[in-house]
Coordinates of C-alpha atoms and ligand atoms in Angstrom, one line a residue:
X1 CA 25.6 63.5 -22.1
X2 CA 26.6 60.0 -21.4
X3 CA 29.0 59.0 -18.8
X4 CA 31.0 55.8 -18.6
X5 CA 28.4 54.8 -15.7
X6 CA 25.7 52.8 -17.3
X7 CA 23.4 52.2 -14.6
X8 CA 21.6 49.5 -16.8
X9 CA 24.3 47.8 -17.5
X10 CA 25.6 47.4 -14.4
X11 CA 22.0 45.6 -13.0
X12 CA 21.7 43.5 -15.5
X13 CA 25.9 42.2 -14.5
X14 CA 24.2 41.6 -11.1
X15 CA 21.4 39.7 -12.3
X16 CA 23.0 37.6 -14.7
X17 CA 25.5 36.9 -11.8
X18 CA 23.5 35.2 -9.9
X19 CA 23.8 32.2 -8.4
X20 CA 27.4 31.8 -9.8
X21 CA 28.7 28.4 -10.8
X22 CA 31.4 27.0 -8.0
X23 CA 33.8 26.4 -10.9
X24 CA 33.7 29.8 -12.0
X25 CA 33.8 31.2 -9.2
X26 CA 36.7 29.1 -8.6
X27 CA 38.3 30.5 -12.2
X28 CA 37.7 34.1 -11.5
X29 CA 39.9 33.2 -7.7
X30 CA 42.5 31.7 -9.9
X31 CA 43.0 34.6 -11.9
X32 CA 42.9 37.3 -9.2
X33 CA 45.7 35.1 -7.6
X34 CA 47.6 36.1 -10.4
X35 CA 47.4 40.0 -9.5
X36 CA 45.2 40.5 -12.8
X37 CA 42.8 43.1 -12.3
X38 CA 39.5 41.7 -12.8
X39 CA 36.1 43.0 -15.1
X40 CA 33.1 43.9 -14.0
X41 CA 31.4 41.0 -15.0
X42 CA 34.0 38.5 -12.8
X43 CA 33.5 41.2 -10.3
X44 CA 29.6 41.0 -10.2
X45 CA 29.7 36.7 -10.0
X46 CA 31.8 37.6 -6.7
X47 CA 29.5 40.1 -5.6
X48 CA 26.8 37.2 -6.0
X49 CA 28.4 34.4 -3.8
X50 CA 26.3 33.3 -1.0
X51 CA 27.9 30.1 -0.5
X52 CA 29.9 30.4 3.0
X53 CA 32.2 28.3 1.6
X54 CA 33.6 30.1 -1.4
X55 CA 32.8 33.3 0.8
X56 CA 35.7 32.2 2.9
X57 CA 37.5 31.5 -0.1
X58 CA 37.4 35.0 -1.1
X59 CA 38.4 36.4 2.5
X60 CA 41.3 33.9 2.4
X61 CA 42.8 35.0 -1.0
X62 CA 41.7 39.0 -0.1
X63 CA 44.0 38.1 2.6
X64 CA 46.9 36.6 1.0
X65 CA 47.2 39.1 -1.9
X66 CA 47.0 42.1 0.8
X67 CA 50.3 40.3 1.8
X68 CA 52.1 39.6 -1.5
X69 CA 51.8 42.9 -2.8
X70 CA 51.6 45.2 0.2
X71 CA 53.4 43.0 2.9
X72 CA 52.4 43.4 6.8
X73 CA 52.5 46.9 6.5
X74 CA 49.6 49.2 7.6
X75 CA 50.3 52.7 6.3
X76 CA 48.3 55.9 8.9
X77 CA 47.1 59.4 8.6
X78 CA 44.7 61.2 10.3
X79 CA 41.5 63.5 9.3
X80 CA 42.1 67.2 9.6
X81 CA 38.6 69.4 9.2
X82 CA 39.5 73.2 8.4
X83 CA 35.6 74.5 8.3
X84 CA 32.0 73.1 8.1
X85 CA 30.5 75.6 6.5
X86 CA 29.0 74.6 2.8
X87 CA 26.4 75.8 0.5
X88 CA 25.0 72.0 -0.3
X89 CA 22.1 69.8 0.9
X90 CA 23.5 66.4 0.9
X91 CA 20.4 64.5 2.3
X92 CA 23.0 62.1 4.8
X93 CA 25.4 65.1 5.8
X94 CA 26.0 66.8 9.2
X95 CA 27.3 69.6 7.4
X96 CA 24.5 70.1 5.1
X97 CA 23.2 73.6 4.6
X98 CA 19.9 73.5 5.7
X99 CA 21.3 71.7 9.4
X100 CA 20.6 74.4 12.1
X101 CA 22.3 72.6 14.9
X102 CA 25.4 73.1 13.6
X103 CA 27.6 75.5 14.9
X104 CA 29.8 76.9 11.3
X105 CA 33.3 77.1 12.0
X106 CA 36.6 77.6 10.0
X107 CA 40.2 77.8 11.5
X108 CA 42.1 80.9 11.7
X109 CA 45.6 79.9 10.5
X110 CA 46.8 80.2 14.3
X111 CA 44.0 77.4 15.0
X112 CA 45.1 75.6 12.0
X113 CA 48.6 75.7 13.8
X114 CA 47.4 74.5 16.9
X115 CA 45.8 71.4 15.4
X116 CA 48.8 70.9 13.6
X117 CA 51.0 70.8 16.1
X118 CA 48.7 68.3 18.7
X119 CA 49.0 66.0 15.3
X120 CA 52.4 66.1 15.3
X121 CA 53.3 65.4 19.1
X122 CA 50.8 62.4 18.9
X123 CA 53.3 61.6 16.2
X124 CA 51.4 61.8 12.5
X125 CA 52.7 62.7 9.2
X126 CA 50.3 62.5 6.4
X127 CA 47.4 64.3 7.4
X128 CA 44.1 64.4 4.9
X129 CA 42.4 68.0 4.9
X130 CA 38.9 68.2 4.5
X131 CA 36.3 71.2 3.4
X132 CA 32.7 71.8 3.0
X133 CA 31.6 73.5 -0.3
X134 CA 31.7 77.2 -0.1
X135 CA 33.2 80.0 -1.9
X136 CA 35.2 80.5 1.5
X137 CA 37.3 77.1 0.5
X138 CA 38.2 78.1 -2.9
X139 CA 41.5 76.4 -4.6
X140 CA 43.8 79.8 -3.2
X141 CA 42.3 79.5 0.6
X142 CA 43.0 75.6 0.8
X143 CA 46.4 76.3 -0.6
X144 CA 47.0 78.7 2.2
X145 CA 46.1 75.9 4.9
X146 CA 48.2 73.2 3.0
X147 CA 51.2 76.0 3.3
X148 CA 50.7 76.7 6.6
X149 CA 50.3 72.5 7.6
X150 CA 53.7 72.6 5.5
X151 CA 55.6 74.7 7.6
X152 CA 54.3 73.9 11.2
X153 CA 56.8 71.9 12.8
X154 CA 57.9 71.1 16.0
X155 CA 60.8 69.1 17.4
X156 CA 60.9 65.9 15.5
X157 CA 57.4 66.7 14.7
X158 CA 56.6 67.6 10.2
X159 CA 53.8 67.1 8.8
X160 CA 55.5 65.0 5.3
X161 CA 52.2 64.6 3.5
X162 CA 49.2 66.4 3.1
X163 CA 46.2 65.1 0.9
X164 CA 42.8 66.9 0.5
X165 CA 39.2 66.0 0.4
X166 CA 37.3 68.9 -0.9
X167 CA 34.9 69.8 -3.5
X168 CA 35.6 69.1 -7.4
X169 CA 37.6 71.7 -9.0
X170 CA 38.3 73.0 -12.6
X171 CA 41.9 72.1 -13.9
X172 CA 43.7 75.9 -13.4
X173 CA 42.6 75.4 -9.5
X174 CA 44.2 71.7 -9.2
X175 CA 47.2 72.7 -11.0
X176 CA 47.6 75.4 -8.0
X177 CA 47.6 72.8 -5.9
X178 CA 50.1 70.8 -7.5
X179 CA 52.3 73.6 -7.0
X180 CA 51.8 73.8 -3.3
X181 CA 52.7 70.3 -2.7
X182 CA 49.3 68.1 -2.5
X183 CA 49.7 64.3 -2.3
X184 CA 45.9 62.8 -3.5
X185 CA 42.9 64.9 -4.0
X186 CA 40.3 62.9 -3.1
X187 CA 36.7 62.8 -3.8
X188 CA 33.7 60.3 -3.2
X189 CA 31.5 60.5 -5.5
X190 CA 28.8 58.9 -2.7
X191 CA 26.3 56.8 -4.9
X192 CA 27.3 55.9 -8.4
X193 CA 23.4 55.3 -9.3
X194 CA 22.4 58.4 -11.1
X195 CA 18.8 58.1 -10.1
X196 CA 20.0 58.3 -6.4
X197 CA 22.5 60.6 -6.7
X198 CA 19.2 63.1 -7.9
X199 CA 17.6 62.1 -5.2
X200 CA 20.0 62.8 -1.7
X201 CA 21.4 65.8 -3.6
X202 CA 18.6 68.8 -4.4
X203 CA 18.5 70.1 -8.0
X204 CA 20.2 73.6 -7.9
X205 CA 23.2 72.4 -5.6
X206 CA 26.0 72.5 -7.1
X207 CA 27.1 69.2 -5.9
X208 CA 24.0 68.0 -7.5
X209 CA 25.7 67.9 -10.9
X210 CA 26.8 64.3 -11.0
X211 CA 28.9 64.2 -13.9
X212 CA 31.0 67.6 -12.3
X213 CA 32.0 65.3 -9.6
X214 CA 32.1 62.0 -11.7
X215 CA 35.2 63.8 -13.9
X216 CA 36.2 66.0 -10.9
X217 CA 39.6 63.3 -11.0
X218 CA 39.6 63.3 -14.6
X219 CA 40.3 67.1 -14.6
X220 CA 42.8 66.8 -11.2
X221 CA 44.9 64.2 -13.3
X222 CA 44.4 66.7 -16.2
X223 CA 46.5 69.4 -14.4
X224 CA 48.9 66.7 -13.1
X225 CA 48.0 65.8 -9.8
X226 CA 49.3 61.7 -10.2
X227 CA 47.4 60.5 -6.9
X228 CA 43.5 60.3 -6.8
X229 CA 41.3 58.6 -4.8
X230 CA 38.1 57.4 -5.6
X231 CA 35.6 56.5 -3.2
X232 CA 31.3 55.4 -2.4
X233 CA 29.8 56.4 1.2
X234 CA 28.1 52.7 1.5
X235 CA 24.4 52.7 2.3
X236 CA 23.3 55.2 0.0
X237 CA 22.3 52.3 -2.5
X238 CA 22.8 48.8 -3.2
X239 CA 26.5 48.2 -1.9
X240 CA 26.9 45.8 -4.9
X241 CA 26.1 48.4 -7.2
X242 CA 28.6 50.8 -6.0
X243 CA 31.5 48.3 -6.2
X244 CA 30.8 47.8 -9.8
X245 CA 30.7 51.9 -10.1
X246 CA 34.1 51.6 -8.0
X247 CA 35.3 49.0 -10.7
X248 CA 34.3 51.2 -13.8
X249 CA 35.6 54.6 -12.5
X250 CA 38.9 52.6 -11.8
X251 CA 39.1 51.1 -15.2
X252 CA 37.9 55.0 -16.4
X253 CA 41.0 56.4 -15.1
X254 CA 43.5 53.4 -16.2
X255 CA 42.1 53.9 -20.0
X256 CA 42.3 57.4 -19.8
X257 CA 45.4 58.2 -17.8
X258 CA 46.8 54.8 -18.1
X259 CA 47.1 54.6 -14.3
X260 CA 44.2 53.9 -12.1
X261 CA 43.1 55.7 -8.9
X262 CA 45.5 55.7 -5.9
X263 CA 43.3 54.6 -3.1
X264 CA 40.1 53.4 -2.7
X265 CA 38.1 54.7 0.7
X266 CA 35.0 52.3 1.5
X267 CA 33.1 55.1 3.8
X268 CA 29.9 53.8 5.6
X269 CA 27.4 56.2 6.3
X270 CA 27.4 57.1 10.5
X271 CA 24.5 58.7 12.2
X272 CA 25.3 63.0 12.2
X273 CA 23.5 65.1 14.7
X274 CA 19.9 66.6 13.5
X275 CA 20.6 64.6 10.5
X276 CA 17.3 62.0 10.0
X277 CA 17.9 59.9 6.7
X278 CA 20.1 58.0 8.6
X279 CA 17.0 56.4 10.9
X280 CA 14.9 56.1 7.7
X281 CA 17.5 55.2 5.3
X282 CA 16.9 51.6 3.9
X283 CA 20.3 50.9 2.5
X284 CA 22.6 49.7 5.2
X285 CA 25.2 47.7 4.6
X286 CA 26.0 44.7 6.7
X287 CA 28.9 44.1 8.7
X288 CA 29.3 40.7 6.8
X289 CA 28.0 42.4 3.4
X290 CA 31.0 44.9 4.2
X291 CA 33.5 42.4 4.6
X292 CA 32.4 40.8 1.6
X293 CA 32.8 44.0 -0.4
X294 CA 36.3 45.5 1.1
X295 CA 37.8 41.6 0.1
X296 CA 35.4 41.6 -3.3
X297 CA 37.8 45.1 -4.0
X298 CA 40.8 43.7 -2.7
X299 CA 40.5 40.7 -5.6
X300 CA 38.9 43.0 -8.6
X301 CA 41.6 45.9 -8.1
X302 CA 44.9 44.4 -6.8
X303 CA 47.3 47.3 -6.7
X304 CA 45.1 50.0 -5.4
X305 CA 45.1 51.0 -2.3
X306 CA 42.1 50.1 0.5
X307 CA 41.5 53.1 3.1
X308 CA 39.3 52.4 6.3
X309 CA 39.1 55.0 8.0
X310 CA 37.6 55.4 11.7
X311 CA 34.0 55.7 11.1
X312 CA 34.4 52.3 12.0
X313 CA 34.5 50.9 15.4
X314 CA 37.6 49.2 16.7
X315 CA 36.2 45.4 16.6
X316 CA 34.9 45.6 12.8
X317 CA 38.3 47.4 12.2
X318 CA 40.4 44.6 13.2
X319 CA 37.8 41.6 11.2
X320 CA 38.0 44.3 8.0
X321 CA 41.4 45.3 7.8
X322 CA 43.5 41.8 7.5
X323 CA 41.2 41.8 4.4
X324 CA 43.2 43.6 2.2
X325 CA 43.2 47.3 4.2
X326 CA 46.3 49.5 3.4
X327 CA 45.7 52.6 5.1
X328 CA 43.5 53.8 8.3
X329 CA 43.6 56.9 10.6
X330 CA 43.9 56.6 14.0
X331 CA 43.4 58.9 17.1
X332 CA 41.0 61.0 14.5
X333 CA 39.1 63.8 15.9
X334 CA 36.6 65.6 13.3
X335 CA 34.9 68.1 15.1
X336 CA 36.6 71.6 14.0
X337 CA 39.5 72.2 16.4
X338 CA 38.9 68.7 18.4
X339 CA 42.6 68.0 18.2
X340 CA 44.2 70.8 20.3
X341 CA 40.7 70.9 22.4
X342 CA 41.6 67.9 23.6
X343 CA 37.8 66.5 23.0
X344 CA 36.9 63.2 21.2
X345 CA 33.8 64.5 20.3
X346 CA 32.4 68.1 19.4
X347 CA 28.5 67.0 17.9
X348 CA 28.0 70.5 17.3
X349 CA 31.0 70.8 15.3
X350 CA 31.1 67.7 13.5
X351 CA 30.1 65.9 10.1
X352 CA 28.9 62.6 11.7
X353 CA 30.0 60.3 14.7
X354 CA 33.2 58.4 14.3
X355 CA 33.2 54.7 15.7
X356 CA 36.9 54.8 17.0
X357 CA 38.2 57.5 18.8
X358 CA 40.8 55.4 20.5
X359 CA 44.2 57.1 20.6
X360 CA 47.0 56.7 17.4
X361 CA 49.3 55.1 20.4
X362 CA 46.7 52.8 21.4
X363 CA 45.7 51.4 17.7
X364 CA 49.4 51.2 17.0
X365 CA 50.0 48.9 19.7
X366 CA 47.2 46.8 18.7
X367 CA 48.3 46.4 15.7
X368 CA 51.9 45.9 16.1
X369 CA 51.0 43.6 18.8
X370 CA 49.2 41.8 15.5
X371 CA 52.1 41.5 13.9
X372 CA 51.5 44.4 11.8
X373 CA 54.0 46.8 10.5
X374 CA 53.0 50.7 11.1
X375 CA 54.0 52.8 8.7
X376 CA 54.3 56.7 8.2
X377 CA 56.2 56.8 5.1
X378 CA 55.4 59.6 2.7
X379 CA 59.0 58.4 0.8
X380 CA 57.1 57.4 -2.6
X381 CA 55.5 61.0 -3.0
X382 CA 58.4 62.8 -2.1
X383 CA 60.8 60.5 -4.4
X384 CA 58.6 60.9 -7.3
X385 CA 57.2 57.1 -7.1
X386 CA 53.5 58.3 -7.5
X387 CA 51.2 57.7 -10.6
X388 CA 52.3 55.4 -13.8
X389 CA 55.7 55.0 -11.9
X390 CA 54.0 53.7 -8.5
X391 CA 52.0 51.4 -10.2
X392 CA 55.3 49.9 -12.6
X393 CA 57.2 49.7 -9.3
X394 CA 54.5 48.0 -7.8
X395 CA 53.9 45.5 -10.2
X396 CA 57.4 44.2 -10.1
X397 CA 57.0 43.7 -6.5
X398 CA 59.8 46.4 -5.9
X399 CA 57.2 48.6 -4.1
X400 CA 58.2 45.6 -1.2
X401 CA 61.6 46.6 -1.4
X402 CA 61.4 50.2 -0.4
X403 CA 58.0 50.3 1.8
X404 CA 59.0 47.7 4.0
X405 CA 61.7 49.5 4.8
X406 CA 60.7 52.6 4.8
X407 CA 57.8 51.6 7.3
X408 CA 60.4 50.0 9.5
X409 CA 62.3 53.4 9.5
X410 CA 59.4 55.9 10.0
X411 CA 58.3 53.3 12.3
X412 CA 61.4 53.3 14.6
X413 CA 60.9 57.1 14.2
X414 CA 57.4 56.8 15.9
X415 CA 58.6 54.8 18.5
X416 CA 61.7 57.0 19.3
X417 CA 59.5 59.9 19.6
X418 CA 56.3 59.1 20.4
X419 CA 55.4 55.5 21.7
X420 CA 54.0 55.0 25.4
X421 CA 56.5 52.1 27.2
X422 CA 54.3 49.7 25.9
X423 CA 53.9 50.4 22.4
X424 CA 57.5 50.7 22.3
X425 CA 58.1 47.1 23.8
X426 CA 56.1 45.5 21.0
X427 CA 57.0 47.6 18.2
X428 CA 61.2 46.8 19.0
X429 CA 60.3 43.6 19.1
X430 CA 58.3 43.5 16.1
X431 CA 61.2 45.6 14.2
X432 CA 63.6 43.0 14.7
X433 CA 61.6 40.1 13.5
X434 CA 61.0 42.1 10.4
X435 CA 64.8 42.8 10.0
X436 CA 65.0 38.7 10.4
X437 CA 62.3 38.1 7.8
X438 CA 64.7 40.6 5.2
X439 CA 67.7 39.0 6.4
X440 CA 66.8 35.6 5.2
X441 CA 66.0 36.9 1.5
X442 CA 68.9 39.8 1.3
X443 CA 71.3 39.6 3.9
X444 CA 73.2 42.9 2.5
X445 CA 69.1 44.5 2.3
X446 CA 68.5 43.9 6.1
X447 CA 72.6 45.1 7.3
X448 CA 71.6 48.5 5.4
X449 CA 68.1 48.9 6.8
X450 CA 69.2 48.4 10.0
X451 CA 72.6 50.7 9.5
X452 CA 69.5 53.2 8.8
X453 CA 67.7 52.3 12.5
X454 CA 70.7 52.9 14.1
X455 CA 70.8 56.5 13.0
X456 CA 67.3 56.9 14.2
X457 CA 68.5 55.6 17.4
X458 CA 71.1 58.3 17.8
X459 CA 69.1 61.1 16.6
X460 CA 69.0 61.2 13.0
X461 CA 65.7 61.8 12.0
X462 CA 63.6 61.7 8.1
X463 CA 65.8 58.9 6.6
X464 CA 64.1 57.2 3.7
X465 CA 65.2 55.0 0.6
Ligands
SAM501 N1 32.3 68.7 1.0 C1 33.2 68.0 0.1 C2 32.4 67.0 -0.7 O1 31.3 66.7 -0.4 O2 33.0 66.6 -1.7 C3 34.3 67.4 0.8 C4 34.0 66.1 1.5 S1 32.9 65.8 2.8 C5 33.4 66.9 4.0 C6 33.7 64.3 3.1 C7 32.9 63.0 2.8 O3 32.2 62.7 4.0 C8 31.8 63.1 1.8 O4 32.3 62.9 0.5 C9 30.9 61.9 2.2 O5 31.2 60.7 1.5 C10 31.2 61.7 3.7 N2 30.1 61.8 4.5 C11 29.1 62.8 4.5 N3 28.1 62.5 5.4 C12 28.5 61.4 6.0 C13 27.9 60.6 7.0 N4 26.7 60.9 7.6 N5 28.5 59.5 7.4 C14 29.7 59.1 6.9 N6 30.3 59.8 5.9 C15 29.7 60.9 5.5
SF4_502 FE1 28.6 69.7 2.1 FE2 30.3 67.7 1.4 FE3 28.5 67.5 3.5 FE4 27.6 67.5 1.0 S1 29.0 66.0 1.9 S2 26.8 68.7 2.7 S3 29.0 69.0 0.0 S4 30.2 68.9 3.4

């Protein structure tokens, strides 16, 4: 069976892109200024650019679009693993099967509860759920976490959000998840090259059947799950290669569904303990090359969102993320019941090293210091603005009028609750410049959004427009 991955197709884009004429380089900019989503074969001439000059190009409009559509705001979750056991052999994965220095582990629910509640006294709200492969983790067992995430709360403390990353379903297990309240289902499909994909995933897996996975969001939007995200681990093949694959599986969805995927996650692979196709793998991307491809992303798919997540270390975090970013995690721990453990690392217990383990206080001071807007608004999902309907709003640019602020309101929250003296300093501050910035557009926007703060101020807590 075909799939809409032509793997021929998509080298020849590359090589006929090469060494890309200035001026059209220039043509394709001036048409992802205009918020157009752009085709793979614009797409490949920016992969192509060497020139430093039109390279910084590129980074400078990445830049300004992040801004026009999705303002200063930086939107954060954090990584919640639930068990590391799985019946797969993915070649680059801690978790793999065959990978004896791993101790197997799944939460009881009272665990669950006590990771939960550590996430929500550092102060989260979305939380992303993650699962090996195994008939343990089947569509009822990962509804029973979601539930029990649900209903953990603590003073001032909810989780508002939960999203999962898990293995591909069939559409009667996603529509039970619907039902419990998921916000994206999530799933990387790791290398878009077919020939790879053989390779770093043994025949007789069951993640080895590519085009399972490769419809696995086709089927979750099937049952009615809006939100998907899409995703490559970089450095299992040519990086360029997998944008492209990024590119097609977005424009997949959009002809099929007539919305594209949600988010976009750009994982790079990270060393994992016992784990040796890391040292020998000859794929790596670049730190420039992944600059280059978060911006290239930023350009070809304007209104979906950019996750980085904390595999990253804090200094390529803050060169990558003014590049069109829209979500992170922050104060992530991903060895099974790190969070209430109170350890950054567990190797036994976890997937692969992260690259930032500072705390969520710490990276929100950083950023708010920055000039960026922290948000932990789950408003859209829980008002309905998800799928088709996100993407309408955002395209008339009213997505500006109701994340802003929202992310000023769950911000204030944070800070209320949460923020060490510092953070707190910087993010008031940084509050009422924002409310300045409305109030010069929409004087009547800026007196109601900061009626709103007040009630945070006094107690008031979950407010959202
Ligand atoms: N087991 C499910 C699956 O494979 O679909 C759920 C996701 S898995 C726990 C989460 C993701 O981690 C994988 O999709 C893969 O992209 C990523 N991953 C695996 N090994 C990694 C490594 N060594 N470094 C960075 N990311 C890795
Ligand atoms: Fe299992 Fe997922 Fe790791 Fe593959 S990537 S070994 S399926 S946990």
């Amino acid at each position: 069976m075909k799939d809409f991955i032509d793997d021929a197709k998509i080298q020849t884009l590359l090589e006929e892109a090469r060494d890309p004429d200035p001026s059209e380089i220039r043509e394709i900019l001036a048409k992802a200024r205009s918020k157009k989503r752009l085709e793979p074969e614009e797409t490949a001439k920016l992969l192509q650019v060497e020139d430093p000059e039109l390279l910084e190009e590129i980074f400078q409009l990445a830049g300004e679009l992040k801004k026009a559509i999705y303002g200063n705001r930086i939107v954060f979750f954090a990584p919640l693993y639930i068990g590391n056991k799985c019946i797969n052999n993915c070649l680059y994965c801690g978790f793999r099967n065959s990978n004896n220095a791993i101790d197997r582990v799944t939460l009881s629910m009272e665990e669950l509860e006590r990771e939960v509640i550590t996430l929500e006294k550092e102060g989260h709200k979305r939380l992303i759920l993650v699962y090996g492969e195994h008939p343990d983790y089947d569509a009822d067992f990962i509804c029973k976490t979601m539930e029990v995430v649900y209903n953990t709360k603590i003073e001032n403390g909810e989780i508002r959000r939960v999203n999962i990353n898990a293995a591909p379903m069939d559409v009667e297990d996603y529509k039970k998840l619907l039902d419990t309240g998921i916000g994206t289902f999530q799933i990387f499909q790791e290398t878009y090259h077919h020939k790879t994909y053989s390779l770093l995933h043994p025949a007789g897996d069951r993640k080895a059947d590519y085009q399972w996975r490769l419809y696995g969001l086709d089927r979750a939007m099937e049952a009615g799950i809006d939100d998907v995200g899409i995703g490559a681990l970089f450095g299992l093949y040519d990086w360029k290669f997998e944008v492209l694959g990024l590119l097609y599986h977005s424009i997949h969805l959009e002809e099929r569904f007539g919305v594209g995927p949600h988010t976009i996650s750009v994982p790079r692979i990270e060393p994992a303990l016992n784990t040796p196709f890391y040292r020998n793998n000859k794929y790596h991307v670049s730190d420039q090359d992944f600059k280059k491809l978060v911006a290239i992303l930023r350009l070809s798919v304007p209104y979906t969102g950019l996750i980085l997540t904390a595999r990253e270390n804090a200094e390529i975090r803050k060169e990558v993320i003014p590049l069109g970013v829209t979500q992170i995690d922050a104060g992530s721990r991903i060895g099974i019941g790190a969070y209430s453990k109170s350890q950054a690392l567990l190797p036994e217990k976890e997937q692969f090293q992260l690259g930032d383990i500072r705390s969520l206080d710490e990276v929100i001071g950083e950023l708010a210091e920055q000039g960026y807007v922290p948000s932990f608004c789950t408003a859209g999902y829980r008002c309905g603005r998800t799928g088709e309907y996100f993407m309408k709003l955002a395209k008339t640019g009213l997505v500006q009028n109701y994340c802003l602020p929202n992310a000023l309101l769950t911000f204030k929250e944070y800070l209320e609750d949460f923020a060490s003296e510092k953070t707190r300093e910087i993010g008031e501050r940084l509050i009422r410049e924002n409310l300045e910035e409305i109030g010069k557009k929409d004087p009547a926007r800026r007196n109601f959004v900061e009626e709103k703060l007040q009630l945070i101020a006094q107690g008031a807590r979950d407010i959202y427009i």
